[in-house]
Short mmCIF file of C-alpha atoms in Angstrom, two decimals:
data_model
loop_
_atom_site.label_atom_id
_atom_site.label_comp_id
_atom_site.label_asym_id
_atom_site.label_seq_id
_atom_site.Cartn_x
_atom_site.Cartn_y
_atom_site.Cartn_z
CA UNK A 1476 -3.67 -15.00 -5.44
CA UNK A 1477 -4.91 -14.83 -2.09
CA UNK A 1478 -3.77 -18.29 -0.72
CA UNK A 1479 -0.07 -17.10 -2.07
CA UNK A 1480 -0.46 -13.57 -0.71
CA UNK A 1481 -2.03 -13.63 2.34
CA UNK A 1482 -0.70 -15.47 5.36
CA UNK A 1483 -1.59 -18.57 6.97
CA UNK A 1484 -2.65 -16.45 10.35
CA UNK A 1485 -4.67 -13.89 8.51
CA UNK A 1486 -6.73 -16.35 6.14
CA UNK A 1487 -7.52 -18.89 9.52
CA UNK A 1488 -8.72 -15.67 11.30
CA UNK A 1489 -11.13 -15.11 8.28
CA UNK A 1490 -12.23 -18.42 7.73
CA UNK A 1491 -12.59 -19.11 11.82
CA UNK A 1492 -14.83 -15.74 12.17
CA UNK A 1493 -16.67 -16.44 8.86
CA UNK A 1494 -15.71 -12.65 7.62
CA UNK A 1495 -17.08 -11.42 4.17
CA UNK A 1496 -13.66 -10.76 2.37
CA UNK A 1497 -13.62 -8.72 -0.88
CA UNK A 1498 -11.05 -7.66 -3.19
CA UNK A 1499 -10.71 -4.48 -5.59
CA UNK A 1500 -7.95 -3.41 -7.56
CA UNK A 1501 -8.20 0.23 -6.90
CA UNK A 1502 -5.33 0.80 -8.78
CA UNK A 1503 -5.93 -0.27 -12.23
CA UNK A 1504 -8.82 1.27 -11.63
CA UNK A 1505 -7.53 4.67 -10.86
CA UNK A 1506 -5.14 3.99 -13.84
CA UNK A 1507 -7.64 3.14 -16.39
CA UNK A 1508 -10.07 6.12 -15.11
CA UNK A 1509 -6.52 8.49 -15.69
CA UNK A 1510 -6.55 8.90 -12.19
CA UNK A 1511 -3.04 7.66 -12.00
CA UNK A 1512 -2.34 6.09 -8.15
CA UNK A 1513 -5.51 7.81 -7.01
CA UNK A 1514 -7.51 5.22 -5.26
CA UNK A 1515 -9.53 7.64 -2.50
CA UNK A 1516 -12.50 7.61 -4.54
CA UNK A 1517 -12.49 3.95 -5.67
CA UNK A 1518 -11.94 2.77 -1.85
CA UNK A 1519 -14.79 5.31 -0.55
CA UNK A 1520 -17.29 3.92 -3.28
CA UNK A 1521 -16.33 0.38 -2.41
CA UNK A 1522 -16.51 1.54 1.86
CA UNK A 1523 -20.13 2.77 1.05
CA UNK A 1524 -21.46 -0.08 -1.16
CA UNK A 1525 -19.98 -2.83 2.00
CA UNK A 1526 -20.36 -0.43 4.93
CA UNK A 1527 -24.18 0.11 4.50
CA UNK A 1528 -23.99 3.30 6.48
CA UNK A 1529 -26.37 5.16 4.64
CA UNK A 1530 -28.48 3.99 1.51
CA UNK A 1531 -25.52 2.89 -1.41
CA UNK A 1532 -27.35 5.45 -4.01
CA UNK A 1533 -27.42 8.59 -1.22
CA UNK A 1534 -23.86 7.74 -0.98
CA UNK A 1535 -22.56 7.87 -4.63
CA UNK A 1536 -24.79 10.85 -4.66
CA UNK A 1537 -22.87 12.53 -2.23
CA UNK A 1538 -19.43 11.49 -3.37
CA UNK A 1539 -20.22 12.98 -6.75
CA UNK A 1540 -21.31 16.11 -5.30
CA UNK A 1541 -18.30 16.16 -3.12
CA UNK A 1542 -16.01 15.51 -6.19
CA UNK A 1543 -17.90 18.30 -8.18
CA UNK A 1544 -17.14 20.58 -5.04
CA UNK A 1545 -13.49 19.65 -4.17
CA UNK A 1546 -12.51 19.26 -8.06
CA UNK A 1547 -14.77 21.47 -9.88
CA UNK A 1548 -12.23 24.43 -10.35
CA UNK A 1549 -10.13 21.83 -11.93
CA UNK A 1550 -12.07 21.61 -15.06
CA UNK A 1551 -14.78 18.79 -16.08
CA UNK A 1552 -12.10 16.73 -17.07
CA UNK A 1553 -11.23 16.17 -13.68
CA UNK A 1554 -14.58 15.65 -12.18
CA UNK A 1555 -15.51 12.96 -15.12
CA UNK A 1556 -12.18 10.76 -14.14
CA UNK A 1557 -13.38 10.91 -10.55
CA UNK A 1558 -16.94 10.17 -11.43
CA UNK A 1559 -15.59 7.30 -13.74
CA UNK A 1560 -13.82 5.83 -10.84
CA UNK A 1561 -16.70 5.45 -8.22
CA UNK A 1562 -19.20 3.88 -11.29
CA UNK A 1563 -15.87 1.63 -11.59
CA UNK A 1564 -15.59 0.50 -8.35
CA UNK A 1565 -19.10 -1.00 -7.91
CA UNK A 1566 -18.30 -3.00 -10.76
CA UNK A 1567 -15.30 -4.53 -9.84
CA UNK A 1568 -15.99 -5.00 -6.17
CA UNK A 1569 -15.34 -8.80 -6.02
CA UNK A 1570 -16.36 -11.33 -3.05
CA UNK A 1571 -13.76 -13.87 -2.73
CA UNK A 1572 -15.81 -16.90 -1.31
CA UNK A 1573 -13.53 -18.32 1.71
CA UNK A 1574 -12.46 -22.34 1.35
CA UNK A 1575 -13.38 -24.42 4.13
CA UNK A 1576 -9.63 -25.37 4.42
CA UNK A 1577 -8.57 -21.85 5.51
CA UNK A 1578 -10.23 -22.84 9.03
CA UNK A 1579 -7.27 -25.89 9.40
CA UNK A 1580 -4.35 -23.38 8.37
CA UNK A 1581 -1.27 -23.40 10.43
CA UNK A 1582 1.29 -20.74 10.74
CA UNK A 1583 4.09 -20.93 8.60
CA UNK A 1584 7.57 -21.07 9.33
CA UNK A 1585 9.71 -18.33 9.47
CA UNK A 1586 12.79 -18.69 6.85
CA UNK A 1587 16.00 -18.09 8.37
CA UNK A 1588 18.06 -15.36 7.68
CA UNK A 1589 21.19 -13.49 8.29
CA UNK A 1590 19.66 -10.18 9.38
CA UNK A 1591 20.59 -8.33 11.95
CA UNK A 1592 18.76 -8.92 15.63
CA UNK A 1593 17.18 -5.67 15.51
CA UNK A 1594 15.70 -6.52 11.92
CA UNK A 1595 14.09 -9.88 13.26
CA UNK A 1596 13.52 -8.99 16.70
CA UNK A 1597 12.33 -5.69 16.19
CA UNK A 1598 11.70 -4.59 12.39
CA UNK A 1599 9.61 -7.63 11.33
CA UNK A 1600 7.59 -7.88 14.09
CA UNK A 1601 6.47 -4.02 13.43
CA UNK A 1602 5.72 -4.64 10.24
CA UNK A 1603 3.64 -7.83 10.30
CA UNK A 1604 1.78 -5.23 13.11
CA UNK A 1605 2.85 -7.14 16.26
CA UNK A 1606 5.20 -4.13 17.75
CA UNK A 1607 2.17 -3.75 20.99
CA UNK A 1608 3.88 -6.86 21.70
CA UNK A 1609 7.53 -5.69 22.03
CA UNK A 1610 8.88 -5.06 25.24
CA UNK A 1611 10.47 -1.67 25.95
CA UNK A 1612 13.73 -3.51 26.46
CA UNK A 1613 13.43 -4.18 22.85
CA UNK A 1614 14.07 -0.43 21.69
CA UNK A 1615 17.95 -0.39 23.56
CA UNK A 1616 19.59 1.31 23.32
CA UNK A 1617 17.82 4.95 23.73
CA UNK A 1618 14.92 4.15 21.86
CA UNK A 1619 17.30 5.05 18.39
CA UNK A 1620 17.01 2.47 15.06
CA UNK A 1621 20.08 2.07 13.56
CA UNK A 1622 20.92 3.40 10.66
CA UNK A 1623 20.74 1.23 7.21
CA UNK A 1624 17.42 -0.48 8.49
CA UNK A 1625 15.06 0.33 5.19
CA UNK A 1626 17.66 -2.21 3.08
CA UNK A 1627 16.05 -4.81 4.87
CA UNK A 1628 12.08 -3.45 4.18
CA UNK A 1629 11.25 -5.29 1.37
CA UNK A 1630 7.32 -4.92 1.64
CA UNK A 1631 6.85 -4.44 -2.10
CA UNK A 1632 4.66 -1.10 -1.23
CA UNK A 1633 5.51 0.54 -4.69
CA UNK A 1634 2.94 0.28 -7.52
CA UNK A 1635 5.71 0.95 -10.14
CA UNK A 1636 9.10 0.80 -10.43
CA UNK A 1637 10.58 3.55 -11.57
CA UNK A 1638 13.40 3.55 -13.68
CA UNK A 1639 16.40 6.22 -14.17
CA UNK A 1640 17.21 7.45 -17.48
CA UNK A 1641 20.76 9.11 -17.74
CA UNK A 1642 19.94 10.09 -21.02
CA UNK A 1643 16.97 12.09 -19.70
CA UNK A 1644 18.67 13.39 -16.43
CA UNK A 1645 19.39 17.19 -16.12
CA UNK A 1646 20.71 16.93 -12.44
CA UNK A 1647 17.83 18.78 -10.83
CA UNK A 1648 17.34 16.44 -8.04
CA UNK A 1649 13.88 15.94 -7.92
CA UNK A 1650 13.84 12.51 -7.92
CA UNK A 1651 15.88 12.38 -5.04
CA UNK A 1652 13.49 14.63 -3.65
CA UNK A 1653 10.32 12.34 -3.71
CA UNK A 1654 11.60 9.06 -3.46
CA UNK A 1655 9.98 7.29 -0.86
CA UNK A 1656 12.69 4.87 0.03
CA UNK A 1657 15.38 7.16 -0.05
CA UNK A 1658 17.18 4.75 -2.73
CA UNK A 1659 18.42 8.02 -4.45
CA UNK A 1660 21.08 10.43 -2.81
CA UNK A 1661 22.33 13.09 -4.57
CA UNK A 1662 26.34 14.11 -4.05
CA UNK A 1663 28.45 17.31 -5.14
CA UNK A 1664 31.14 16.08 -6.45
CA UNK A 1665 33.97 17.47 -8.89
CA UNK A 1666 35.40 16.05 -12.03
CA UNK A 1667 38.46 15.29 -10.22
CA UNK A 1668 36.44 13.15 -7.93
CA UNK A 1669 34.54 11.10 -10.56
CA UNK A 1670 37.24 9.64 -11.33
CA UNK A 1671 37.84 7.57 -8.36
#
């Protein structure tokens, strides 16, 4: 997965500065734990265990007393799922082992699209975390994005997909609410309206 999922840029820098690259997937972790799309304590186990800040055992040590402390009032339910996740993420802490052939990688092209300027010139750059590099010139005019950009944002960043359900709606909103993407936007509208 890695040689489809990371770039060409990003493995050469690894391979070139012979990096110790791991992988964990926090998230069916979290999931499996009943944690849901809580990944803090998975990540701060797996932190501890490559960190070596302080002795590994001291550190799950204090994690689980911080989880008893923070999550205690919660019930032991609670505490278990958290406990479950950090014995979890030792585990599945994985070392990918880094192919000699990443060292003779060359940066890919760049497909061509129709986007607007300010989504290649500006947008993408941001997001593959080159925007230091932008001039101020860039941000014309007034520093404002126009509107419409986050059609073109296509990072993948949710972990599920959620789905609506007319059948299960009762018009309170909510969704709209916490949808991250702002995909959803409520409108008042009359019966005479809905028909248009």
């Amino acid at each position: 997965d890695m040689e489809k999922e990371l770039p060409a840029e990003l493995r050469r820098t690894i391979a070139e500065k012979n990096l110790k690259f791991y992988t964990i997937d926090a998230v069916k972790i979290a999931a499996e734990v009943g944690l849901g799309g809580r990944l803090n304590m998975v990540m701060q186990t797996a932190f501890f265990k490559l960190a070596d800040v302080i002795p590994f055992d001291d550190a799950v040590a204090y994690l689980k007393e911080s989880i008893k402390k923070a999550y205690g009032k919660k019930g032991d339910k609670i505490v278990n799922m958290n406990n479950a996740a950090v014995d979890q993420a030792v585990a599945n802490l994985v070392e990918i082992k880094v192919p000699e052939s990443w060292k003779d990688l060359t940066d890919e092209e760049v497909a061509v699209s129709d986007d607007p300027a300010f989504i290649t010139d500006v947008v993408r750059p941001i997001l593959a975390q080159k925007g230091d590099n932008l001039p101020v010139s860039a941000f014309e005019p007034d520093g404002l994005f126009p509107l419409s950009t986050s059609q073109y944002e296509k990072r993948g960043v949710a972990i599920n997909v959620p789905e609506w359900l007319p059948e299960n709606c009762i018009q309170c909103n909510q969704c709209a609410f916490v949808c991250p993407h702002a995909a959803i936007r409520p409108v008042l509208v009359s019966d005479e309206e809905l028909k248009d």
